[in-house]
mmCIF file of C-alpha atoms in Angstrom:
data_model
loop_
_atom_site.group_PDB
_atom_site.id
_atom_site.type_symbol
_atom_site.label_atom_id
_atom_site.label_comp_id
_atom_site.label_asym_id
_atom_site.label_seq_id
_atom_site.Cartn_x
_atom_site.Cartn_y
_atom_site.Cartn_z
ATOM 1 C CA MET A 7 72.607 80.720 94.279
ATOM 2 C CA VAL A 8 74.508 80.528 97.573
ATOM 3 C CA GLU A 9 77.687 81.637 95.816
ATOM 4 C CA LEU A 10 75.906 84.674 94.366
ATOM 5 C CA MET A 11 74.531 85.601 97.794
ATOM 6 C CA GLU A 12 78.020 85.360 99.311
ATOM 7 C CA LYS A 13 79.429 87.659 96.606
ATOM 8 C CA MET A 14 76.631 90.149 97.158
ATOM 9 C CA SER A 15 77.236 90.071 100.898
ATOM 10 C CA ARG A 16 80.952 90.798 100.389
ATOM 11 C CA ASN A 17 80.105 93.682 98.034
ATOM 12 C CA VAL A 18 77.711 95.156 100.578
ATOM 13 C CA ALA A 19 80.468 95.017 103.212
ATOM 14 C CA VAL A 20 82.911 96.791 100.895
ATOM 15 C CA PHE A 21 80.411 99.510 99.976
ATOM 16 C CA GLN A 22 79.514 99.954 103.648
ATOM 17 C CA SER A 23 83.164 100.496 104.584
ATOM 18 C CA VAL A 24 83.644 102.940 101.687
ATOM 19 C CA PHE A 25 80.574 104.870 102.835
ATOM 20 C CA GLU A 26 81.792 104.927 106.441
ATOM 21 C CA ALA A 27 85.252 106.118 105.383
ATOM 22 C CA GLY A 28 83.619 108.882 103.348
ATOM 23 C CA GLN A 29 81.496 109.864 106.346
ATOM 24 C CA GLU A 30 84.604 109.936 108.537
ATOM 25 C CA ALA A 31 86.406 112.209 106.062
ATOM 26 C CA ALA A 32 83.372 114.513 106.005
ATOM 27 C CA MET A 33 83.346 114.696 109.815
ATOM 28 C CA TYR A 34 87.025 115.656 109.945
ATOM 29 C CA PRO A 35 87.419 118.132 107.062
ATOM 30 C CA ASN A 36 90.613 119.647 108.459
ATOM 31 C CA GLN A 37 92.537 116.478 107.687
ATOM 32 C CA SER A 38 94.330 117.337 104.484
ATOM 33 C CA THR A 39 93.973 114.984 101.554
ATOM 34 C CA LYS A 40 95.810 117.254 99.108
ATOM 35 C CA ARG A 41 99.008 116.013 97.548
ATOM 36 C CA ASP A 42 102.011 118.012 96.555
ATOM 37 C CA SER A 43 102.849 118.195 92.877
ATOM 38 C CA ALA A 44 106.002 116.085 93.317
ATOM 39 C CA SER A 45 104.064 113.108 94.707
ATOM 40 C CA GLN A 46 101.376 113.502 92.028
ATOM 41 C CA ASP A 47 104.079 113.601 89.334
ATOM 42 C CA ALA A 48 105.682 110.464 90.797
ATOM 43 C CA PHE A 49 102.284 108.726 90.820
ATOM 44 C CA LYS A 50 101.735 109.666 87.172
ATOM 45 C CA GLU A 51 105.172 108.365 86.212
ATOM 46 C CA SER A 52 104.521 105.050 88.005
ATOM 47 C CA LEU A 53 101.255 104.667 86.044
ATOM 48 C CA ILE A 54 102.977 105.464 82.747
ATOM 49 C CA HIS A 55 105.610 102.822 83.453
ATOM 50 C CA ARG A 56 103.203 100.130 84.748
ATOM 51 C CA TYR A 57 100.741 100.468 81.868
ATOM 52 C CA GLN A 58 103.356 101.288 79.208
ATOM 53 C CA ALA A 59 101.218 104.251 78.219
ATOM 54 C CA ALA A 60 103.830 106.500 76.596
ATOM 55 C CA ARG A 61 104.302 106.937 72.850
ATOM 56 C CA GLU A 62 106.296 109.237 70.597
ATOM 57 C CA ASN A 63 109.230 109.744 72.965
ATOM 58 C CA ALA A 64 106.829 110.046 75.933
ATOM 59 C CA THR A 65 105.227 113.213 74.562
ATOM 60 C CA LYS A 66 101.862 111.417 74.260
ATOM 61 C CA LEU A 67 100.071 109.199 76.767
ATOM 62 C CA GLU A 68 97.208 106.775 76.285
ATOM 63 C CA CYS A 69 93.917 107.693 77.962
ATOM 64 C CA VAL A 70 92.400 104.473 79.369
ATOM 65 C CA VAL A 71 88.854 105.717 78.720
ATOM 66 C CA THR A 72 89.142 106.821 75.100
ATOM 67 C CA GLY A 73 92.131 104.715 74.018
ATOM 68 C CA GLN A 74 93.549 107.798 72.294
ATOM 69 C CA PHE A 75 97.093 109.062 72.635
ATOM 70 C CA LEU A 76 96.930 112.597 73.947
ATOM 71 C CA PRO A 77 99.565 115.222 74.726
ATOM 72 C CA ARG A 78 101.261 114.441 78.037
ATOM 73 C CA HIS A 79 99.938 117.577 79.751
ATOM 74 C CA VAL A 80 96.323 116.611 78.927
ATOM 75 C CA CYS A 81 96.530 113.237 80.733
ATOM 76 C CA THR A 82 96.341 113.079 84.491
ATOM 77 C CA ALA A 83 96.848 110.351 87.067
ATOM 78 C CA GLY A 84 93.608 109.575 88.863
ATOM 79 C CA HIS A 85 93.145 107.455 91.964
ATOM 80 C CA LEU A 86 90.512 104.718 91.895
ATOM 81 C CA VAL A 87 90.256 104.960 95.680
ATOM 82 C CA PRO A 88 90.962 108.594 96.583
ATOM 83 C CA HIS A 89 93.161 109.755 99.447
ATOM 84 C CA ALA A 90 90.121 110.629 101.569
ATOM 85 C CA GLN A 91 89.020 106.973 101.492
ATOM 86 C CA ARG A 92 92.438 105.309 101.766
ATOM 87 C CA SER A 93 91.260 103.244 104.752
ATOM 88 C CA CYS A 94 89.217 101.168 102.245
ATOM 89 C CA LEU A 95 92.290 99.982 100.319
ATOM 90 C CA PRO A 96 92.614 96.662 102.234
ATOM 91 C CA HIS A 97 89.373 95.567 100.540
ATOM 92 C CA TYR A 98 91.289 95.759 97.252
ATOM 93 C CA GLY A 99 94.489 94.068 98.407
ATOM 94 C CA LEU A 100 96.430 97.252 99.202
ATOM 95 C CA SER A 101 97.335 98.861 102.500
ATOM 96 C CA PRO A 102 96.437 102.514 103.197
ATOM 97 C CA ALA A 103 100.155 103.308 102.829
ATOM 98 C CA GLU A 104 99.942 102.080 99.213
ATOM 99 C CA ILE A 105 97.560 104.861 98.156
ATOM 100 C CA ASN A 106 99.933 105.854 95.334
ATOM 101 C CA ASP A 107 100.504 102.302 94.125
ATOM 102 C CA PRO A 108 99.885 102.192 90.351
ATOM 103 C CA ARG A 109 97.311 99.409 90.927
ATOM 104 C CA ASN A 110 95.166 102.178 92.470
ATOM 105 C CA GLY A 111 95.275 104.473 89.479
ATOM 106 C CA LEU A 112 94.372 105.262 85.902
ATOM 107 C CA LEU A 113 95.783 107.611 83.299
ATOM 108 C CA TRP A 114 93.003 109.539 81.659
ATOM 109 C CA ALA A 115 92.206 112.855 80.051
ATOM 110 C CA GLU A 116 91.951 115.589 82.664
ATOM 111 C CA GLY A 117 88.480 116.583 81.458
ATOM 112 C CA ILE A 118 87.188 113.039 82.000
ATOM 113 C CA GLU A 119 88.562 112.924 85.535
ATOM 114 C CA LYS A 120 86.857 116.198 86.407
ATOM 115 C CA LYS A 121 83.534 114.852 85.107
ATOM 116 C CA MET A 122 83.908 111.588 87.047
ATOM 117 C CA HIS A 123 84.066 113.130 90.488
ATOM 118 C CA PRO A 124 84.252 116.461 92.263
ATOM 119 C CA PRO A 125 87.259 116.934 94.592
ATOM 120 C CA GLU A 126 87.268 114.720 97.696
ATOM 121 C CA ASP A 127 84.474 112.397 96.488
ATOM 122 C CA ILE A 128 84.643 108.723 95.690
ATOM 123 C CA CYS A 129 85.542 108.246 92.039
ATOM 124 C CA PHE A 130 83.254 105.344 91.212
#
């Protein structure tokens, strides 16, 4: 029981910091969280390599949600912790500078990503 309470307490602390980081981003909307296409492409490539997601001469990629191999242009690289909340990354063993580390991402169908979160919100 004590162990469960300790885990719950740690989770509350993580969620609190995520909430506070989101509040901070909302208070300072002029701070850009947009990425250029070159860095997004590099992030996608790092995810493809880490998760060995390419098939058929890299023309198809595996969507982690559906498990299907989809045309490369249909899959997108999504951040688990978005740029706007990068200050929360130390809770997950990454520094804010490691925002584009493949451990902070998933390859999934673009339509699924858009349904998961509106721009600038927390993904999960």
